[in-house]
Amino acid sequence: MGRILIVDDEPHMRRVLAVNLRQQRYVVEECAGVKEARQKILTEDFDVIITDQKMPDGQGLDVLTTAIEADPTVSVVVITAFATVELAVESMRQGAFDFITKPFQPEVVLAVVRRAMERTKLLRENELLKGTVVRLEGSSEILGESTAMRRVREMVSRVAPTAATVLITGETGTGKELVARAIHKCSPRASKPFMPVNCAAFTETLLESELFGHEKGAFTGADRARPGLFEAAHEGTLFLDEIAEMSPAAQANLLRVLTDGQVVRLGTTKPRKVDVRLLAATHRDLRRRVEEGLFREDLFYRLAVVPIAIPPLRERPEDIPALCDLFLNQVSLELKVPRRRLSPKALAKLQRYSFPGNVRELKNLIERASILSVADPISEESFPLPSPTEAARSDDHREAASWTDQMPEVDDLRTFMTWVEKEIIVRTLKSTGGAQAEAARRLGLSRSDLGYKLSKLGIRNVET
Ligand SMILES: Nc1ncnc2c1ncn2[C@@H]1O[C@H](COP(=O)(O)OP(=O)(O)OP(=O)(O)O)[C@@H](O)[C@H]1O
Ligand SMILES: [Mg+2]
């Protein structure tokens, strides 16, 4: 029979819970505070721990951390009278199994405890089998049954065995890095290093030294010689992400490496032979950058020997169900919670959404909803997505029509996304009459996340 520990400073609360649970023939122990609970957890074994959040000598979250540290398979249920989204998210992050708000019906607790017992049992069996609880790494499989994604997979398997340079294009979050990794994994170089480098993350000199290496004293701060990523990726694959952001000097240098198969570290003239396969990616229209004189044409043709274009998620909604399944599985394995399902309406809502952040955004939405939503299957309300119709409803017609007209002329996606984000937050705040708590709820953000965004985006005093 399962062993349960109840931690609560209110004797009446403990008694009610204990009586109910003993009736179900569980063995129940009680503690009146955090300190006492810690002691017990370290000396005795429990299957499920139910803890109050606010206690005079500490918090339920402290009990939770001690418990998980002592035994990662124990299932902890946090009870609170002051439920906030932050607290719910935080407890789930720290490994809580579930979260119950006061006042509650005893049946609710019993149902949660039954599931918690089941989970603990499964985890322990699993641990026996595997020796340790595994953390699932992001799957490297490219999912999607749309024609476009089938074609992407076919290209990957055709191009992987060759040495061809591949240019992967697609909006942010469409899976460019995933495709690059897949190409490497299916190539004869699979056992050698895969080195990703984000060209947008470095200043001009730093990027060059990162890629090609430098000798001691090559530039200020170069206090010792260092090989670059080309040398580090020898016999493997180098993935140049955000290639469009490369400076003209770095482009010239890169072209030289591609033509000669040799790198020259900054500050020297000595060439070193390297055998590296190059994969590149960008969210920009690289051909247009060439036309605008921002990217070298000769380099473009060398990079884009095989182009792979990944279409945005909104153009292939038929891929969404499989991706949701994948992410629901990942969340359940990572947070060690039962696998959730999506209601048909929730799925339909996701399939109608435009996903400016593509697959990554879908992944984030699923993770968030799995943590925050109590209902199973997860309902469509757990996905507070901005829809054009919603914007139209909350404002008068003229303004609604101008929603798209107002879009700034930018080709930089990040600037555009910031604009959209600001626009959505301002609109939501207007519709709540400036009430931030309600706006945060509608946006699926915590109060502090919203506060952070308001100051980051410079939104002040929203007029209603
Ligand atoms: N077809 C897919 N199947 C499974 N997972 C996917 C797929 N596409 C994207 N993902 C997942 O979505 C997330 C974002 O993908 P990735 O980082 O490869 O995108 P990206 O195009 O490189 O984005 P960015 O331009 O922002 O760098 C990753 O977690 C990736 O595993
Ligand atoms: Mg990427």
Coordinates of C-alpha atoms and ligand atoms in Angstrom, one line a residue:
M1 CA 0.0 0.0 0.0
G2 CA 1.3 3.5 -0.8
R3 CA 2.9 5.7 1.8
I4 CA 1.9 9.3 1.9
L5 CA 3.3 12.3 3.8
I6 CA 1.0 15.3 4.5
V7 CA 2.7 18.6 5.3
D8 CA 0.4 21.4 6.6
D9 CA 0.5 23.7 9.5
E10 CA -3.3 23.6 10.0
P11 CA -4.2 20.5 12.1
H12 CA -7.8 20.5 10.8
M13 CA -6.6 20.4 7.2
R14 CA -4.2 17.6 7.9
R15 CA -6.9 15.6 9.7
V16 CA -9.5 15.9 6.9
L17 CA -6.9 14.8 4.3
A18 CA -5.5 12.0 6.4
V19 CA -8.9 10.5 7.3
N20 CA -9.9 10.5 3.6
L21 CA -6.7 8.9 2.5
R22 CA -6.6 6.3 5.3
Q23 CA -10.1 5.3 4.2
Q24 CA -8.5 4.4 0.9
R25 CA -6.0 2.3 2.8
Y26 CA -3.0 4.4 2.3
V27 CA -0.4 4.7 5.1
V28 CA -0.4 8.3 6.1
E29 CA 2.2 10.3 8.0
E30 CA 1.7 13.9 9.1
C31 CA 4.1 16.9 9.6
A32 CA 3.2 20.4 10.8
G33 CA 6.0 22.3 9.1
V34 CA 8.8 22.4 6.7
K35 CA 11.6 21.6 9.1
E36 CA 9.9 18.5 10.5
A37 CA 9.0 17.4 7.0
R38 CA 12.6 17.7 5.7
Q39 CA 13.7 15.5 8.6
K40 CA 11.1 12.9 7.8
I41 CA 11.8 12.9 4.1
L42 CA 15.5 12.3 4.6
T43 CA 14.9 9.4 7.0
E44 CA 11.8 7.7 5.6
D45 CA 10.5 6.6 2.2
F46 CA 7.3 8.0 0.7
D47 CA 5.5 7.5 -2.6
V48 CA 3.5 10.7 -2.5
I49 CA 3.9 13.9 -0.6
I50 CA 1.1 16.4 -0.3
T51 CA 2.4 19.8 1.0
D52 CA 0.8 23.1 1.8
Q53 CA 2.5 26.0 0.1
K54 CA 2.4 28.7 2.9
M55 CA 3.6 27.6 6.3
P56 CA 5.0 29.6 9.2
D57 CA 8.5 28.1 8.9
G58 CA 8.9 28.0 5.1
Q59 CA 7.3 27.1 1.8
G60 CA 5.9 24.0 0.2
L61 CA 8.4 24.6 -2.6
D62 CA 11.2 23.9 -0.1
V63 CA 9.6 20.6 0.9
L64 CA 9.3 19.9 -2.8
T65 CA 13.0 20.5 -3.5
T66 CA 14.2 18.4 -0.6
A67 CA 11.9 15.6 -1.6
I68 CA 12.9 15.5 -5.3
E69 CA 16.6 15.8 -4.3
A70 CA 16.2 12.9 -1.9
D71 CA 14.2 10.8 -4.4
P72 CA 13.5 12.0 -7.9
T73 CA 10.7 9.4 -8.3
V74 CA 8.5 10.7 -5.5
S75 CA 5.4 12.5 -6.6
V76 CA 4.8 15.8 -4.8
V77 CA 1.4 17.6 -4.8
V78 CA 1.4 21.3 -3.8
I79 CA -1.7 22.7 -2.2
T80 CA -2.3 26.4 -1.9
A81 CA -4.9 29.0 -1.1
F82 CA -3.0 31.6 -3.1
A83 CA -2.8 30.2 -6.6
T84 CA -0.8 32.2 -9.0
V85 CA 0.4 31.3 -12.4
E86 CA 4.0 31.9 -11.3
L87 CA 3.7 29.5 -8.4
A88 CA 2.1 26.9 -10.6
V89 CA 4.8 27.2 -13.2
E90 CA 7.5 27.3 -10.6
S91 CA 6.3 24.2 -8.8
M92 CA 6.0 22.2 -12.0
R93 CA 9.5 23.4 -13.0
Q94 CA 10.9 22.2 -9.8
G95 CA 9.3 18.8 -10.4
A96 CA 5.9 18.9 -8.6
F97 CA 3.5 16.4 -9.9
D98 CA 0.4 18.5 -9.5
F99 CA -1.0 21.6 -8.0
I100 CA -4.3 21.9 -6.1
T101 CA -6.1 25.1 -5.1
K102 CA -7.9 25.6 -1.8
P103 CA -10.7 25.0 -1.1
F104 CA -11.0 21.6 -2.8
Q105 CA -13.2 18.6 -2.8
P106 CA -11.7 15.5 -1.1
E107 CA -12.5 13.5 -4.3
V108 CA -10.2 15.8 -6.3
V109 CA -7.3 15.1 -3.9
L110 CA -8.0 11.4 -4.0
A111 CA -8.0 11.4 -7.8
V112 CA -4.7 13.3 -7.9
V113 CA -3.2 11.0 -5.3
R114 CA -4.2 7.9 -7.3
R115 CA -2.5 9.3 -10.4
A116 CA 0.5 10.3 -8.4
M117 CA 0.9 6.8 -6.9
E118 CA 0.7 5.4 -10.4
R119 CA 3.3 7.7 -11.7
T120 CA 5.7 7.0 -8.8
K121 CA 5.3 3.3 -9.5
L122 CA 6.0 3.7 -13.2
L123 CA 9.0 5.8 -12.6
R124 CA 10.4 3.3 -10.1
E125 CA 9.9 0.4 -12.5
N126 CA 11.5 2.5 -15.2
E127 CA 14.5 3.3 -13.0
L128 CA 14.9 -0.4 -12.2
L129 CA 15.0 -1.1 -15.9
K130 CA 17.3 1.6 -16.9
G131 CA 19.4 2.2 -13.8
T132 CA 18.6 5.8 -13.8
V133 CA 15.8 8.2 -14.9
V134 CA 16.5 9.4 -18.4
R135 CA 16.1 12.9 -19.7
L136 CA 15.0 12.8 -23.3
E137 CA 17.0 15.0 -25.6
G138 CA 15.2 16.8 -28.3
S139 CA 14.4 14.3 -31.0
S140 CA 16.4 14.7 -34.1
E141 CA 13.7 13.3 -36.4
I142 CA 12.2 15.7 -38.9
L143 CA 8.5 15.3 -38.6
G144 CA 5.7 16.3 -41.0
E145 CA 3.6 14.5 -43.6
S146 CA 3.0 17.6 -45.8
T147 CA 4.4 17.4 -49.3
A148 CA 6.9 20.1 -48.5
M149 CA 8.3 18.3 -45.5
R150 CA 8.4 15.0 -47.3
R151 CA 10.5 16.7 -50.0
V152 CA 12.8 18.2 -47.3
R153 CA 13.4 14.7 -45.9
E154 CA 14.0 13.3 -49.3
M155 CA 16.5 16.1 -50.0
V156 CA 18.2 15.4 -46.7
S157 CA 18.7 11.7 -47.4
R158 CA 19.8 12.4 -51.0
V159 CA 22.3 15.1 -50.1
A160 CA 23.6 13.7 -46.8
P161 CA 26.0 11.0 -48.3
T162 CA 27.6 13.6 -50.6
A163 CA 30.1 16.4 -49.7
A164 CA 27.8 19.1 -51.2
T165 CA 27.4 22.4 -49.5
V166 CA 23.8 23.0 -48.6
L167 CA 22.0 26.3 -48.0
I168 CA 19.0 25.9 -45.7
T169 CA 16.5 28.7 -45.8
G170 CA 13.3 29.3 -43.8
E171 CA 11.7 31.7 -41.3
T172 CA 12.8 31.6 -37.7
G173 CA 11.9 28.4 -35.9
T174 CA 11.2 26.4 -39.0
G175 CA 13.8 23.7 -38.2
K176 CA 16.9 24.8 -40.1
E177 CA 19.3 23.6 -37.5
L178 CA 17.3 20.4 -37.1
V179 CA 17.8 19.8 -40.9
A180 CA 21.5 20.6 -40.7
R181 CA 22.0 18.2 -37.8
A182 CA 20.1 15.5 -39.7
I183 CA 22.3 15.9 -42.8
H184 CA 25.4 15.6 -40.6
K185 CA 23.9 12.5 -38.8
C186 CA 23.2 10.7 -42.0
S187 CA 26.5 11.6 -43.6
P188 CA 29.8 9.6 -43.5
R189 CA 31.0 12.3 -41.2
A190 CA 28.5 11.4 -38.5
S191 CA 31.1 10.2 -36.0
K192 CA 33.1 13.4 -36.4
P193 CA 32.2 16.8 -34.9
F194 CA 29.2 18.9 -35.9
M195 CA 30.1 22.5 -35.1
P196 CA 27.3 25.1 -35.3
V197 CA 28.2 28.8 -35.3
N198 CA 25.8 31.7 -35.3
C199 CA 27.4 34.4 -37.5
A200 CA 25.0 37.0 -36.1
A201 CA 26.3 36.5 -32.6
F202 CA 29.8 37.9 -33.1
T203 CA 31.4 41.2 -34.0
E204 CA 33.3 41.2 -37.3
T205 CA 36.8 40.4 -35.9
L206 CA 35.5 37.9 -33.4
L207 CA 33.6 36.0 -36.0
E208 CA 36.7 35.7 -38.2
S209 CA 38.9 34.6 -35.3
E210 CA 36.1 32.2 -34.2
L211 CA 36.0 30.6 -37.7
F212 CA 39.6 30.8 -38.8
G213 CA 41.5 31.0 -35.5
H214 CA 44.3 33.5 -34.7
E215 CA 47.9 33.7 -33.6
K216 CA 48.9 35.3 -30.4
G217 CA 48.7 39.1 -30.7
A218 CA 46.6 39.1 -33.9
F219 CA 44.3 41.6 -32.4
T220 CA 43.7 43.3 -29.0
G221 CA 42.8 40.6 -26.5
A222 CA 44.3 37.7 -28.5
D223 CA 46.6 36.7 -25.7
R224 CA 47.3 33.3 -27.0
A225 CA 47.0 31.3 -30.3
R226 CA 43.8 29.6 -30.9
P227 CA 42.6 27.3 -33.7
G228 CA 39.3 28.3 -35.3
L229 CA 36.1 26.3 -35.8
F230 CA 37.3 25.2 -39.3
E231 CA 40.2 23.4 -37.7
A232 CA 38.0 22.1 -34.8
A233 CA 35.5 20.7 -37.4
H234 CA 38.2 18.9 -39.3
E235 CA 36.6 15.8 -41.0
G236 CA 33.3 16.9 -39.7
T237 CA 30.6 19.4 -40.5
L238 CA 30.6 23.2 -39.9
F239 CA 27.1 24.8 -39.7
L240 CA 27.2 28.5 -40.4
D241 CA 23.9 29.8 -39.1
E242 CA 22.6 33.3 -40.0
I243 CA 25.1 33.4 -42.9
A244 CA 23.6 36.6 -44.3
E245 CA 24.9 38.5 -41.4
M246 CA 28.5 37.9 -42.3
S247 CA 30.7 40.9 -42.9
P248 CA 32.2 41.5 -46.4
A249 CA 35.7 40.7 -44.9
A250 CA 34.6 37.4 -43.4
Q251 CA 32.8 36.6 -46.6
A252 CA 36.0 37.1 -48.6
N253 CA 37.9 34.9 -46.2
L254 CA 35.3 32.2 -46.2
L255 CA 35.3 32.1 -50.0
R256 CA 39.1 31.6 -49.9
V257 CA 38.7 28.6 -47.6
L258 CA 36.1 27.1 -49.9
T259 CA 38.3 27.6 -53.0
D260 CA 41.6 26.4 -51.5
G261 CA 40.5 24.0 -48.8
Q262 CA 42.9 25.8 -46.5
V263 CA 42.5 28.2 -43.6
V264 CA 44.9 30.9 -42.5
R265 CA 44.7 31.9 -38.9
L266 CA 44.4 35.7 -38.3
G267 CA 47.8 37.2 -37.7
T268 CA 49.7 34.7 -39.9
T269 CA 50.2 33.7 -43.5
K270 CA 50.6 30.0 -43.0
P271 CA 47.8 28.0 -44.6
R272 CA 46.5 24.9 -42.9
K273 CA 44.7 22.2 -44.8
V274 CA 41.2 21.4 -43.6
D275 CA 38.6 18.9 -44.6
V276 CA 35.2 20.3 -43.6
R277 CA 31.8 20.0 -45.0
L278 CA 29.9 23.3 -44.9
L279 CA 26.2 23.7 -44.3
A280 CA 24.7 27.2 -44.1
A281 CA 21.4 28.7 -43.0
T282 CA 19.6 32.0 -43.1
H283 CA 16.1 33.3 -42.5
R284 CA 16.7 36.0 -45.1
D285 CA 16.3 36.0 -48.9
L286 CA 20.0 35.6 -49.6
R287 CA 19.5 36.1 -53.4
R288 CA 18.0 39.4 -52.7
R289 CA 21.0 40.3 -50.4
V290 CA 23.2 39.5 -53.4
E291 CA 21.1 41.8 -55.6
E292 CA 21.3 44.5 -53.0
G293 CA 25.1 44.1 -53.0
L294 CA 25.2 43.0 -49.4
F295 CA 26.3 39.4 -50.1
R296 CA 29.0 38.2 -52.5
E297 CA 27.5 36.5 -55.5
D298 CA 30.4 34.1 -55.9
L299 CA 30.1 33.0 -52.3
F300 CA 26.3 32.6 -52.7
Y301 CA 26.8 30.2 -55.6
R302 CA 29.3 28.2 -53.7
L303 CA 27.1 27.9 -50.7
A304 CA 23.8 27.2 -52.4
V305 CA 25.0 24.2 -54.4
V306 CA 22.0 22.4 -52.9
P307 CA 19.3 24.7 -51.6
I308 CA 16.7 23.4 -49.1
A309 CA 13.8 25.7 -48.4
I310 CA 11.7 25.0 -45.3
P311 CA 8.2 26.5 -45.7
P312 CA 6.7 28.3 -42.7
L313 CA 4.4 26.3 -40.5
R314 CA 1.3 28.3 -41.5
E315 CA 1.7 26.9 -45.0
R316 CA 1.6 23.3 -43.8
P317 CA -1.0 23.0 -41.0
E318 CA -1.3 19.3 -41.7
D319 CA 2.1 18.9 -40.0
I320 CA 0.7 20.3 -36.7
P321 CA -0.9 17.2 -35.3
A322 CA 2.3 15.1 -35.5
L323 CA 4.4 18.0 -34.1
C324 CA 1.9 18.4 -31.2
D325 CA 2.2 14.7 -30.4
L326 CA 6.0 15.0 -30.4
F327 CA 6.0 17.9 -28.1
L328 CA 3.4 16.5 -25.7
N329 CA 5.6 13.4 -25.5
Q330 CA 8.7 15.4 -24.8
V331 CA 7.0 17.5 -22.1
S332 CA 5.8 14.4 -20.3
L333 CA 9.2 12.8 -20.4
E334 CA 11.0 15.9 -19.4
L335 CA 8.7 16.9 -16.5
K336 CA 7.9 13.3 -15.6
V337 CA 4.2 13.9 -15.8
P338 CA 1.6 11.8 -17.5
R339 CA 1.3 12.5 -21.2
R340 CA -1.5 15.0 -22.0
R341 CA -3.8 15.1 -24.9
L342 CA -5.3 18.0 -26.9
S343 CA -9.0 18.5 -27.4
P344 CA -10.0 18.5 -31.1
K345 CA -11.0 22.1 -30.8
A346 CA -7.6 23.0 -29.4
L347 CA -5.9 21.3 -32.3
A348 CA -8.2 23.0 -34.8
K349 CA -7.4 26.4 -33.2
L350 CA -3.7 25.7 -33.5
Q351 CA -4.1 24.7 -37.1
R352 CA -5.8 28.1 -37.9
Y353 CA -3.1 30.1 -36.2
S354 CA -0.4 31.8 -38.2
F355 CA 2.7 30.9 -36.1
P356 CA 5.1 33.8 -36.7
G357 CA 7.6 31.8 -34.6
N358 CA 6.9 28.6 -36.5
V359 CA 7.6 25.2 -35.0
R360 CA 9.5 26.7 -32.0
E361 CA 6.5 28.8 -31.1
L362 CA 4.3 25.7 -31.3
K363 CA 6.7 23.9 -29.0
N364 CA 6.6 26.7 -26.5
L365 CA 2.8 26.9 -26.6
I366 CA 2.5 23.2 -26.0
E367 CA 5.0 23.2 -23.1
R368 CA 3.2 26.2 -21.5
A369 CA -0.3 24.7 -21.9
S370 CA 0.8 21.4 -20.5
I371 CA 2.2 23.1 -17.4
L372 CA -0.7 25.5 -16.9
S373 CA -3.7 23.6 -17.9
V374 CA -5.4 21.3 -15.4
A375 CA -7.9 19.8 -17.8
D376 CA -7.1 16.8 -19.8
P377 CA -7.5 16.9 -22.8
I378 CA -6.1 20.4 -22.9
S379 CA -8.8 22.7 -24.2
E380 CA -8.6 25.5 -26.7
E381 CA -8.8 28.2 -23.9
S382 CA -5.3 27.1 -22.9
F383 CA -4.0 28.6 -26.1
P384 CA -4.7 32.3 -25.9
L385 CA -3.7 33.1 -29.5
P386 CA -4.1 36.5 -31.0
S387 CA -6.5 36.1 -33.9
P388 CA -7.3 38.8 -36.4
T389 CA -11.0 38.3 -35.6
E390 CA -10.4 38.9 -32.0
A391 CA -8.6 42.1 -32.7
A392 CA -11.5 43.2 -34.9
R393 CA -14.1 42.4 -32.1
S394 CA -12.4 44.5 -29.5
D395 CA -11.9 47.6 -31.6
D396 CA -14.0 49.6 -33.9
H397 CA -14.0 48.6 -37.6
R398 CA -11.8 51.3 -38.9
E399 CA -9.0 50.5 -36.5
A400 CA -9.4 46.8 -37.1
A401 CA -9.0 47.2 -40.8
S402 CA -5.8 49.2 -40.3
W403 CA -4.2 46.5 -38.2
T404 CA -2.4 45.2 -41.3
D405 CA -2.1 48.6 -43.0
Q406 CA -0.1 49.8 -40.0
M407 CA 2.6 47.1 -40.4
P408 CA 6.0 48.7 -40.8
E409 CA 8.0 48.1 -43.9
V410 CA 10.8 46.0 -42.5
D411 CA 12.4 42.9 -43.9
D412 CA 14.1 42.1 -40.6
L413 CA 11.9 39.6 -38.9
R414 CA 13.0 40.4 -35.4
T415 CA 12.0 44.1 -35.8
F416 CA 8.7 43.0 -37.3
M417 CA 8.0 40.5 -34.5
T418 CA 8.8 43.1 -31.9
W419 CA 6.3 45.4 -33.6
V420 CA 3.6 42.7 -33.6
E421 CA 4.3 41.8 -30.0
K422 CA 3.9 45.4 -28.9
E423 CA 0.8 45.8 -30.9
I424 CA -0.8 42.7 -29.4
I425 CA 0.1 43.7 -25.8
V426 CA -1.2 47.3 -26.3
R427 CA -4.5 46.0 -27.8
T428 CA -5.0 43.5 -25.0
L429 CA -4.3 46.2 -22.4
K430 CA -6.8 48.5 -24.1
S431 CA -9.5 45.8 -24.1
T432 CA -8.9 45.2 -20.3
G433 CA -9.1 48.9 -19.6
G434 CA -5.4 48.9 -18.6
A435 CA -5.8 46.1 -16.1
Q436 CA -2.4 44.3 -16.2
A437 CA -3.4 41.1 -14.3
E438 CA -6.2 40.4 -16.7
A439 CA -4.2 41.3 -19.7
A440 CA -1.4 38.9 -18.6
R441 CA -4.0 36.2 -18.1
R442 CA -5.4 36.7 -21.6
L443 CA -1.9 36.7 -23.1
G444 CA -0.9 33.6 -21.3
L445 CA 1.9 35.5 -19.5
S446 CA 2.8 35.8 -15.9
R447 CA 2.4 39.3 -14.3
S448 CA 6.2 39.6 -14.1
D449 CA 6.7 38.5 -17.8
L450 CA 4.2 41.1 -18.8
G451 CA 5.8 43.8 -16.7
Y452 CA 9.2 42.9 -18.2
K453 CA 7.8 43.1 -21.7
L454 CA 6.1 46.5 -21.0
S455 CA 9.3 48.0 -19.9
K456 CA 11.3 46.3 -22.7
L457 CA 8.9 47.5 -25.3
G458 CA 8.5 50.9 -23.7
I459 CA 4.8 50.6 -23.3
R460 CA 3.4 53.2 -20.8
N461 CA 0.0 54.4 -19.8
V462 CA -2.2 52.6 -22.2
E463 CA -5.2 54.9 -22.9
T464 CA -8.5 53.2 -22.9
Ligands
LIG1 N1 9.8 19.2 -38.7 C1 10.1 19.1 -37.4 N2 10.0 18.0 -36.7 C2 10.3 18.0 -35.4 N3 10.8 19.0 -34.7 C3 11.0 20.2 -35.3 C4 10.7 20.3 -36.7 N4 10.9 21.6 -37.1 C5 11.4 22.2 -36.0 N5 11.4 21.4 -34.9 C6 11.8 21.8 -33.6 O1 11.5 23.2 -33.4 C7 12.6 23.8 -32.7 C8 13.2 24.9 -33.6 O2 13.9 24.4 -34.7 P1 15.3 24.9 -35.1 O3 16.1 25.4 -33.9 O4 16.0 23.9 -36.0 O5 14.8 26.2 -36.0 P2 15.7 27.3 -36.8 O6 15.0 27.3 -38.1 O7 17.1 26.9 -36.7 O8 15.3 28.6 -36.0 P3 16.1 30.0 -35.9 O9 16.0 30.6 -37.3 O10 15.3 30.8 -34.9 O11 17.5 29.7 -35.5 C9 13.6 22.8 -32.3 O12 13.3 22.3 -31.0 C10 13.3 21.7 -33.4 O13 13.7 20.4 -32.8
MG2 MG 18.6 28.1 -35.7

